[in-house]
Amino acid sequence: MTAQDNLHFAPGTLIIGKWHQNHYQLVKWLGSGAQGTVYLGRDGRRSVAIKLAKDRASLISEVNVLKQFEKLRGDPLGPSLYDSDDWLTRGGTIGFCVMEYLDGVSLSEALKRKPFDWTLVYMLQLLKQLQQLHNSGYIFGDLKPENLILMHPGHAIRCLDFGGATRIGRSVREYTEFYDRGYWGFGSRRAEPSYDLFACVMIMIYAAAGKRIARTNEPQVQLIHFVKNHPKLAPYRKTVMNAMRGNYSTADIMRRDLLQEVMTSRQSNPQMPQSRRNVRKTNAVSNRSGWKSAWLAASVLLTAYIVFVIVYVM
Amino acid sequence: MKKGTLKQILLITDGCSNEGEDPVAMAALAREQGITVNVIGVLDQYDTEDSHGLQEVEGIAQAGGGISQIVQTKQLAQTVQMVTKQAMTQTIKGVINQQLQDILGDGETVEDLPPEKRGKVMEVVDEVGETADLHVCILVDTSASMKNKLPTVREALTDLSLSLSARMGENQFCLFLFPGKRKSVQKVISWTPQLDSIKRIFEKISSHGITPTGPAIKEAVKSFSSLSRKQSLVDDDEAYDDGPR
Ligand SMILES: Nc1ncnc2c1ncn2[C@@H]1O[C@H](COP(=O)(O)OP(=O)(O)OP(=O)(O)O)[C@@H](O)[C@H]1O
């Protein structure tokens, strides 16, 4: 295997594909991960993301999955795939793929900066997208905030890294311990929709805690306790617990339940100020009725006085 | 077509062998018989990276046609399952490359195919990796310096079993400790489809100063033939009853 650990190239470097002969120019380094390094690049007319792979085999698996998703209808989940090829350099052959450049902030950044209400909005969006993905016979596998991006205008969620996408019924290809139900003792690593839904729960826990909480000796008890007692999660605990225990067979059902809890908790959640307003309102009412009786008393007196004057004068 | 079986030895150690046969030679012997040897070197923050033992780790894996990885104790679980899966992929690709050679000749490998065809080949590799049967013989070094790492090793093995049991293919595991109580190598679990109930085993261990890595690998190699003997017995029996394996 040719391991290219050093995948750093200067902006302006020209990449020519060995098989398809397309030309690309590197513009800017975007990020590095376990699988390789991604650059912003140009293919002449448009901006593209170019992923240079450490290991060509794993790149091919990812490209295969991206191709699958190209066929999906509806909102695109991942970046479109434009090209995949080999680049012959002096140091050896580097496999690369060229895809749509997704401009936005990663969900891990957004969760840190925005209030928890937004987490729920992102979740509802994500669940809708997951349903589409599951319909196509795949699960996402390595679902985590770092792999999700919020597009610049509009906050639409897109997925960046499909390295973990797995056909339903197989064993999950790639996962991150914190988001993995096996790690927390909540089930197998077989690819089924409920595997992704558990990861959604962990994203919510991550957002509520502000960090990846550390696993204790009794992980199941720990998570259940956390969800039931955390003020941000408690209003949604029914849905969250169901998803955690693997009770949802589809993302749609979880979405429906979550949506319902979100809508009903909206009315009861800002309870404090609302009831205070009510109190003030009743006070105002009783005040007004106080005035009314005072005015009534005054007008009765006045009427009596007028009657008295009239009677007296007449 | 007959479904293939992948055979692996997984060695978990933190240092240098000091007794018995040369472990690198024993790993080569394993490879000779179609068994891949993977090695995981476990460090904690007190260990230094450049010790002699870690060179041996790499040497054993190379001779055994497998993968070696040096990790901090806390990353052990994820590494163990990754190494096992990667080694499976590597073995399958090796076999496919060999068949490609027969067809195409000239040292042609999967990597030399155009991306589209390579994609097809990788799908096959995935398919085989998911459905093939897997036999893993696990060797755990229980010499004195490993003592406080053993709870994590235990967890990592349970986790490995969890990962592999999600596959469609069948699994068989067995577990050896070295040095053992009386012998230099001790079999504590014989071939079984699932690695649960290994908690007690690690609690009873008494640690010695010796590290007989070579003999351990040799014992592991032998255990594979006992498994195939056992399975062929079961196969013979199947004509009469569907008894448990
Ligand atoms: N299509 C894209 N558009 C914009 N940015 C991208 C795109 N793909 C990747 N990136 C950026 O490059 C970084 C590394 O990419 P990615 O996470 O896919 O790499 P990786 O090697 O697969 O990492 P890992 O598998 O460890 O998560 C990402 O964090 C992201 O910022």
XYZ file of C-alpha atoms and ligand atoms in Angstrom:
590
model
C 0.000 0.000 0.000
C 1.302 3.455 -0.778
C 0.564 5.536 2.266
C 0.748 9.240 1.440
C 0.958 10.871 4.789
C 2.242 14.095 3.390
C -0.596 15.424 1.265
C 0.301 19.089 1.516
C 0.632 21.055 -1.678
C 0.991 24.753 -2.361
C -1.965 26.757 -3.669
C -1.740 26.927 -7.447
C -0.586 23.323 -7.779
C -2.033 21.789 -10.928
C -3.579 18.345 -10.737
C -4.129 16.323 -13.873
C -6.114 13.097 -13.745
C -4.387 10.081 -15.216
C -7.503 8.451 -16.611
C -9.883 11.289 -17.466
C -7.275 13.987 -18.193
C -9.196 16.722 -16.377
C -7.245 19.683 -14.973
C -7.733 21.146 -11.519
C -5.973 23.894 -9.637
C -5.632 23.873 -5.845
C -6.784 27.120 -4.261
C -6.826 26.618 -0.513
C -6.376 23.913 2.105
C -9.736 23.113 3.741
C -9.019 20.367 6.211
C -7.466 17.002 6.908
C -9.047 13.892 8.330
C -8.239 10.268 8.879
C -8.775 9.487 5.208
C -7.006 12.334 3.521
C -6.779 16.048 2.867
C -9.379 18.257 1.233
C -8.638 21.375 -0.820
C -10.768 24.058 -2.322
C -9.978 24.007 -6.018
C -11.122 25.219 -9.404
C -11.872 23.251 -12.513
C -11.845 26.307 -14.753
C -15.378 27.528 -14.322
C -16.450 26.656 -10.808
C -15.200 26.078 -7.268
C -14.865 22.436 -6.292
C -13.697 20.438 -3.292
C -10.824 18.075 -4.069
C -10.101 15.231 -1.723
C -6.642 13.697 -1.907
C -6.726 10.239 -0.353
C -4.202 8.627 1.913
C -5.420 5.218 0.905
C -6.931 4.747 -2.514
C -9.042 1.790 -1.487
C -11.018 3.677 1.133
C -11.479 6.582 -1.268
C -13.027 4.206 -3.743
C -15.516 2.983 -1.148
C -16.499 6.554 -0.395
C -16.846 7.379 -4.093
C -19.048 4.314 -4.523
C -21.377 5.587 -1.841
C -21.443 9.125 -3.241
C -22.415 7.660 -6.600
C -25.283 5.799 -4.948
C -26.584 9.024 -3.475
C -26.424 10.829 -6.784
C -29.346 8.648 -7.766
C -31.486 9.803 -4.835
C -34.356 12.125 -5.478
C -35.219 15.096 -3.302
C -32.851 17.330 -1.379
C -29.291 16.265 -1.953
C -27.715 14.936 1.204
C -24.073 14.885 0.322
C -21.964 16.800 -2.156
C -22.393 15.907 -5.824
C -19.543 13.862 -7.208
C -17.912 15.325 -10.306
C -14.869 13.146 -10.951
C -12.579 10.549 -9.434
C -9.145 9.780 -10.750
C -5.458 9.177 -10.020
C -2.758 11.822 -9.996
C 0.779 10.784 -10.811
C 3.268 12.759 -8.725
C 6.968 12.295 -8.228
C 6.209 10.855 -4.806
C 3.808 8.240 -6.189
C 0.212 7.898 -7.294
C -2.419 9.754 -5.304
C -6.081 8.909 -5.658
C -8.457 11.857 -5.570
C -12.065 12.744 -6.049
C -13.638 16.026 -7.056
C -16.956 17.028 -5.585
C -19.299 19.920 -5.046
C -17.871 22.540 -2.702
C -20.180 22.916 0.280
C -19.824 26.352 1.805
C -20.982 26.738 5.384
C -20.212 26.091 9.027
C -19.892 22.670 10.548
C -22.690 21.650 12.888
C -20.206 21.237 15.739
C -19.474 24.973 15.507
C -23.125 25.920 15.179
C -24.228 23.825 18.162
C -21.702 25.602 20.327
C -22.809 29.084 19.313
C -26.572 28.825 18.976
C -29.182 28.306 21.693
C -30.637 24.840 22.184
C -33.812 25.697 20.228
C -31.689 25.537 17.125
C -30.496 22.037 17.959
C -34.101 20.903 17.728
C -34.560 22.594 14.377
C -31.415 20.925 13.027
C -32.597 17.583 14.382
C -35.951 17.795 12.644
C -34.189 18.642 9.414
C -31.664 15.882 9.830
C -34.335 13.289 10.567
C -36.116 14.194 7.348
C -32.908 13.684 5.406
C -32.095 10.458 7.194
C -35.460 9.037 6.190
C -34.591 9.655 2.546
C -31.222 8.024 3.006
C -32.694 5.001 4.770
C -35.259 4.647 1.994
C -32.368 4.114 -0.375
C -31.146 1.151 1.677
C -28.243 2.820 3.444
C -27.564 4.221 6.875
C -25.128 7.053 7.512
C -23.092 5.181 10.123
C -20.589 7.751 11.317
C -23.150 10.411 12.159
C -21.649 13.274 14.190
C -21.718 17.086 14.170
C -18.262 17.231 12.578
C -19.609 15.415 9.521
C -22.583 17.724 9.043
C -22.471 21.169 7.531
C -24.962 24.034 7.604
C -25.018 25.662 4.214
C -24.429 29.360 4.101
C -27.669 30.842 3.042
C -30.644 29.038 4.502
C -29.178 26.716 7.151
C -29.867 23.600 5.113
C -28.051 20.574 6.526
C -25.745 18.606 4.249
C -23.435 15.716 5.009
C -19.743 15.858 4.318
C -18.247 12.507 5.015
C -19.838 9.320 3.780
C -17.021 7.055 4.906
C -19.336 5.325 7.359
C -22.335 4.840 5.069
C -23.342 1.194 5.138
C -25.940 -0.924 3.376
C -28.742 -1.859 5.754
C -28.166 -5.292 7.247
C -24.370 -5.111 7.112
C -21.965 -4.255 9.897
C -21.355 -0.532 10.334
C -18.183 0.431 8.473
C -16.949 3.331 10.479
C -18.120 4.953 13.668
C -17.036 7.326 16.399
C -17.245 5.855 19.874
C -19.196 8.678 21.490
C -21.971 8.439 18.863
C -21.972 4.632 18.689
C -24.730 2.727 20.461
C -22.463 -0.281 20.954
C -20.057 1.835 22.959
C -22.867 2.829 25.333
C -24.287 -0.674 25.616
C -27.476 0.176 23.724
C -27.271 -2.354 20.926
C -25.373 -3.903 18.077
C -23.278 -2.415 15.305
C -25.543 -3.806 12.636
C -26.581 -1.167 10.130
C -30.259 -0.408 10.691
C -32.110 2.939 10.822
C -32.209 2.859 14.615
C -28.389 2.965 14.635
C -28.459 6.452 13.087
C -31.305 7.522 15.367
C -29.209 6.680 18.405
C -26.463 8.906 17.034
C -29.060 11.708 16.748
C -29.731 11.310 20.453
C -26.039 11.601 21.173
C -25.850 14.779 19.091
C -28.604 16.215 21.283
C -26.754 15.130 24.412
C -23.573 16.685 23.056
C -25.429 19.928 22.364
C -27.048 19.976 25.805
C -23.853 19.194 27.708
C -21.652 21.357 25.511
C -19.123 18.537 25.290
C -18.750 14.787 24.878
C -19.567 13.493 28.338
C -17.286 10.731 29.601
C -18.632 7.201 29.858
C -18.922 5.717 33.354
C -19.061 2.101 34.485
C -22.782 1.910 33.904
C -23.274 3.709 30.618
C -26.948 2.843 30.156
C -27.961 4.119 33.568
C -25.779 7.159 33.017
C -27.405 8.202 29.739
C -30.945 7.625 30.963
C -30.219 9.682 34.061
C -28.705 12.447 31.959
C -31.673 12.695 29.618
C -34.278 12.640 32.376
C -32.574 15.276 34.460
C -31.019 17.708 32.058
C -33.233 20.800 31.853
C -32.665 21.160 28.101
C -33.511 17.548 27.297
C -36.190 16.739 29.839
C -39.054 18.279 27.784
C -38.226 15.863 24.939
C -37.378 12.851 27.038
C -40.129 10.651 25.644
C -38.785 10.848 22.120
C -35.182 10.814 23.228
C -35.613 7.730 25.405
C -37.469 5.887 22.663
C -34.714 6.622 20.171
C -32.058 5.680 22.683
C -33.667 2.316 23.328
C -34.007 1.616 19.623
C -37.800 1.745 19.676
C -38.117 3.732 16.460
C -37.927 1.715 13.290
C -37.884 4.775 11.051
C -36.630 8.344 11.210
C -40.100 9.586 10.242
C -41.739 8.268 13.405
C -39.049 9.792 15.580
C -39.408 13.073 13.717
C -43.157 13.099 14.199
C -42.818 12.483 17.959
C -40.072 15.046 18.365
C -42.000 17.614 16.410
C -45.023 17.069 18.611
C -42.984 17.471 21.775
C -41.341 20.593 20.415
C -44.682 22.145 19.512
C -46.332 21.342 22.834
C -43.346 22.330 24.921
C -43.323 25.717 23.214
C -46.509 26.535 25.104
C -45.505 25.175 28.441
C -41.820 25.968 28.303
C -41.910 29.767 28.659
C -44.409 29.105 31.422
C -42.820 31.376 33.994
C -43.068 34.745 32.248
C -46.441 33.846 30.806
C -48.061 33.051 34.130
C -46.519 36.160 35.596
C -48.166 38.115 32.824
C -51.426 36.428 33.720
C -51.060 37.499 37.304
C -50.438 41.036 36.228
C -53.449 40.889 33.981
C -55.758 39.740 36.745
C -54.347 42.457 38.916
C -55.191 44.948 36.244
C -58.674 43.573 35.957
C -59.273 43.753 39.674
C -57.828 47.268 39.634
C -60.186 48.302 36.942
C -63.163 46.833 38.750
C -61.954 48.741 41.812
C -62.079 51.929 39.826
C -65.433 50.953 38.480
C -66.929 50.526 41.918
C -65.328 53.772 43.037
C -66.712 55.510 40.011
C -70.075 53.848 40.574
C -70.088 54.993 44.191
C -69.077 58.471 43.104
C -71.747 58.650 40.431
C -74.380 57.395 42.872
C -73.346 60.135 45.273
C -73.336 62.658 42.474
C -76.769 61.593 41.300
C -78.069 61.793 44.857
C -76.549 65.251 45.211
C -78.092 66.432 41.938
C -81.444 64.979 42.953
C -81.046 66.651 46.310
C -80.174 70.022 44.723
C -83.044 69.747 42.296
C -85.456 68.811 45.001
C -84.050 71.496 47.269
C -84.052 74.254 44.618
C -87.379 73.325 43.214
C -18.706 -21.329 -4.740
C -17.350 -22.233 -1.335
C -17.527 -19.454 1.204
C -14.038 -18.536 2.378
C -12.709 -18.508 5.905
C -10.286 -15.865 7.104
C -7.875 -16.868 9.834
C -6.198 -14.353 12.086
C -4.073 -14.254 15.172
C -4.436 -11.096 17.217
C -1.553 -10.455 19.573
C -1.910 -7.827 22.298
C 1.324 -7.033 24.108
C 3.363 -4.177 25.506
C 6.880 -5.270 24.942
C 9.578 -7.678 24.271
C 9.506 -11.429 24.291
C 12.166 -13.065 26.399
C 11.522 -16.758 26.307
C 11.171 -19.585 23.814
C 11.085 -19.448 20.021
C 11.636 -16.277 18.039
C 8.172 -14.718 17.671
C 8.989 -13.266 14.245
C 9.851 -16.720 12.944
C 6.677 -18.136 14.486
C 4.635 -15.402 12.765
C 6.210 -16.376 9.445
C 5.247 -19.951 10.215
C 1.652 -18.871 10.762
C 1.558 -16.965 7.498
C 2.905 -20.031 5.761
C -0.298 -21.793 6.796
C -2.660 -19.052 5.681
C -3.009 -17.367 9.063
C -2.507 -13.609 9.314
C -0.819 -12.237 12.418
C -1.852 -8.784 13.668
C -0.127 -7.123 16.584
C -1.278 -4.341 18.850
C 1.272 -2.716 21.108
C -0.356 -1.134 24.156
C 1.298 1.790 25.865
C 0.327 3.909 28.792
C 1.656 7.368 29.439
C 4.658 6.029 31.329
C 5.969 3.928 28.461
C 8.380 5.375 25.953
C 7.639 4.980 22.262
C 11.047 3.990 20.973
C 11.661 0.936 23.095
C 13.002 -2.239 21.583
C 9.736 -4.069 22.185
C 7.880 -1.928 19.695
C 10.276 -2.849 16.918
C 9.437 -6.442 17.632
C 5.724 -5.616 17.355
C 6.244 -4.358 13.824
C 8.505 -7.249 12.909
C 5.968 -9.861 13.985
C 3.150 -8.255 11.996
C 5.313 -7.928 8.906
C 6.389 -11.542 9.010
C 2.815 -12.579 9.713
C 1.430 -10.617 6.759
C -0.722 -8.543 9.070
C -1.055 -5.074 10.522
C 0.616 -3.601 13.569
C -0.523 -0.621 15.559
C 0.871 1.030 18.658
C -1.798 2.685 20.800
C -2.403 4.346 24.106
C -4.432 2.122 26.403
C -7.581 4.229 26.171
C -7.794 3.935 22.371
C -7.530 0.188 22.487
C -11.150 -0.751 21.805
C -11.491 1.139 18.565
C -8.056 0.065 17.373
C -8.636 -3.623 17.969
C -11.743 -3.728 15.787
C -10.213 -1.492 13.110
C -7.055 -3.553 12.825
C -9.053 -6.757 12.590
C -11.292 -5.381 9.851
C -8.440 -3.769 7.930
C -6.489 -6.995 8.036
C -9.496 -8.832 6.622
C -9.713 -6.355 3.752
C -6.000 -6.641 3.153
C -6.142 -10.426 3.002
C -9.093 -10.413 0.629
C -7.407 -7.865 -1.604
C -4.311 -10.020 -1.601
C -6.317 -12.965 -2.865
C -8.045 -10.852 -5.506
C -4.722 -9.409 -6.649
C -3.419 -12.898 -7.074
C -6.363 -13.826 -9.257
C -5.913 -10.645 -11.270
C -2.307 -11.625 -11.866
C -3.447 -14.932 -13.243
C -5.794 -13.158 -15.622
C -3.810 -10.062 -16.532
C -0.238 -11.060 -15.696
C 2.561 -8.506 -15.393
C 2.281 -7.614 -11.733
C -1.066 -5.952 -12.329
C -2.905 -5.139 -9.091
C -6.232 -3.626 -8.090
C -4.526 -0.255 -7.721
C -3.596 -0.233 -11.402
C -7.167 -0.478 -12.644
C -9.070 2.633 -13.713
C -11.215 4.099 -10.893
C -14.509 2.722 -12.196
C -13.292 -0.869 -12.313
C -11.487 -0.440 -9.024
C -14.809 0.598 -7.537
C -16.374 -2.661 -8.674
C -13.510 -4.658 -7.209
C -13.840 -2.866 -3.883
C -17.513 -3.750 -3.791
C -16.536 -7.377 -4.088
C -13.927 -6.968 -1.348
C -16.587 -5.455 0.916
C -19.015 -8.208 0.095
C -16.515 -10.930 0.923
C -15.408 -9.152 4.100
C -19.005 -9.006 5.246
C -19.978 -12.573 4.473
C -16.805 -14.618 4.966
C -16.335 -16.666 8.109
C -13.707 -15.324 10.458
C -11.601 -17.228 12.958
C -9.591 -15.128 15.366
C -7.235 -16.541 17.957
C -6.449 -13.837 20.513
C -3.198 -13.838 22.469
C -2.972 -11.559 25.464
C 0.324 -10.791 27.153
C -0.247 -10.961 30.914
C 3.311 -10.284 32.033
C 3.731 -7.973 35.020
C 3.826 -4.680 33.097
C 0.485 -5.449 31.430
C -1.356 -5.916 34.691
C -3.051 -2.525 34.968
C -3.913 -2.524 31.255
C -5.873 -5.768 31.437
C -9.268 -4.273 32.342
C -9.076 -2.192 29.163
C -7.973 -5.215 27.144
C -10.998 -7.088 28.429
C -13.301 -4.267 27.377
C -11.674 -4.038 23.976
C -12.233 -7.743 23.349
C -15.901 -7.557 24.291
C -16.149 -4.610 21.929
C -14.440 -6.573 19.160
C -16.938 -9.361 19.571
C -19.744 -6.801 19.337
C -18.350 -5.330 16.115
C -17.768 -8.642 14.413
C -21.049 -10.215 15.430
C -22.804 -7.500 13.409
C -21.324 -9.076 10.262
C -23.295 -11.531 8.199
C -20.514 -14.133 8.235
C -19.824 -16.460 11.136
C -17.207 -15.811 13.777
C -15.129 -18.048 15.990
C -12.897 -16.745 18.751
C -10.479 -18.346 21.134
C -8.352 -16.778 23.827
C -4.871 -17.611 25.101
C -2.984 -15.911 27.885
C 0.784 -15.937 28.165
C 2.488 -16.563 30.487
C -0.154 -18.876 31.902
C -0.508 -20.178 35.424
C 1.614 -23.283 35.114
C 2.405 -23.537 31.434
C 3.994 -20.762 29.412
C 0.820 -20.459 27.355
C -2.656 -21.160 28.640
C -5.836 -21.565 26.688
C -8.623 -19.913 28.674
C -11.435 -19.956 26.121
C -11.656 -22.475 23.328
C -13.373 -21.727 20.036
C -16.696 -19.999 20.549
C -18.865 -17.725 18.412
C -19.140 -14.969 21.019
C -16.701 -13.443 23.476
C -18.828 -12.623 26.456
C -18.225 -13.781 30.009
C -14.523 -13.045 29.826
C -14.641 -10.873 32.915
C -13.742 -13.571 35.410
C -10.861 -14.902 33.406
C -8.850 -11.735 33.680
C -9.435 -11.431 37.404
C -7.734 -14.721 38.220
C -4.496 -13.911 36.470
C -1.206 -13.993 38.309
C 1.472 -12.066 36.476
C 4.996 -13.307 35.899
C 8.109 -11.635 34.613
C 8.523 -13.799 31.527
C 7.031 -13.069 28.111
C 6.955 -16.177 25.926
C 5.528 -14.554 22.781
C 7.009 -17.081 20.345
C 5.532 -20.150 22.041
C 2.196 -18.352 22.285
C 2.025 -17.779 18.530
C 2.961 -21.400 17.936
C 0.148 -22.622 20.210
C -2.270 -20.317 18.421
C -1.321 -21.789 15.045
C -1.972 -25.258 16.398
C -5.384 -24.238 17.684
C -6.617 -23.554 14.148
C -6.164 -27.167 13.144
C -8.113 -28.272 16.231
C -10.947 -26.005 15.121
C -11.134 -27.412 11.626
C -11.033 -30.912 13.070
C -13.883 -30.021 15.397
C -15.890 -28.445 12.589
C -15.457 -31.388 10.251
C -16.680 -33.619 13.069
C -19.732 -31.426 13.413
C -20.248 -31.547 9.654
C -20.187 -35.350 9.736
C -22.698 -35.394 12.529
C -25.066 -33.117 10.730
C -26.415 -35.983 8.694
C -27.882 -37.340 11.899
C -28.779 -34.336 13.974
C -28.521 -30.577 14.043
C -26.591 -30.544 17.316
C -25.025 -27.401 18.665
C -21.579 -26.362 17.505
N -17.385 18.945 -0.260
C -16.768 19.726 0.649
N -17.013 21.042 0.659
C -16.407 21.840 1.572
N -15.546 21.405 2.505
C -15.234 20.101 2.542
C -15.837 19.185 1.633
N -15.376 17.956 1.916
C -14.538 18.091 2.954
N -14.426 19.371 3.351
C -13.589 19.883 4.463
O -12.442 19.094 4.625
C -12.333 18.562 5.925
C -11.851 17.118 5.900
O -12.780 16.360 5.167
P -13.317 14.956 5.651
O -13.803 15.056 7.044
O -14.228 14.459 4.608
O -11.986 14.177 5.609
P -11.765 12.709 6.034
O -10.366 12.435 5.733
O -12.810 11.862 5.423
O -11.978 12.828 7.604
P -12.587 11.799 8.626
O -12.950 10.573 7.873
O -11.530 11.651 9.627
O -13.786 12.549 9.170
C -13.683 18.708 6.547
O -13.607 18.995 7.900
C -14.307 19.858 5.780
O -14.055 21.077 6.451
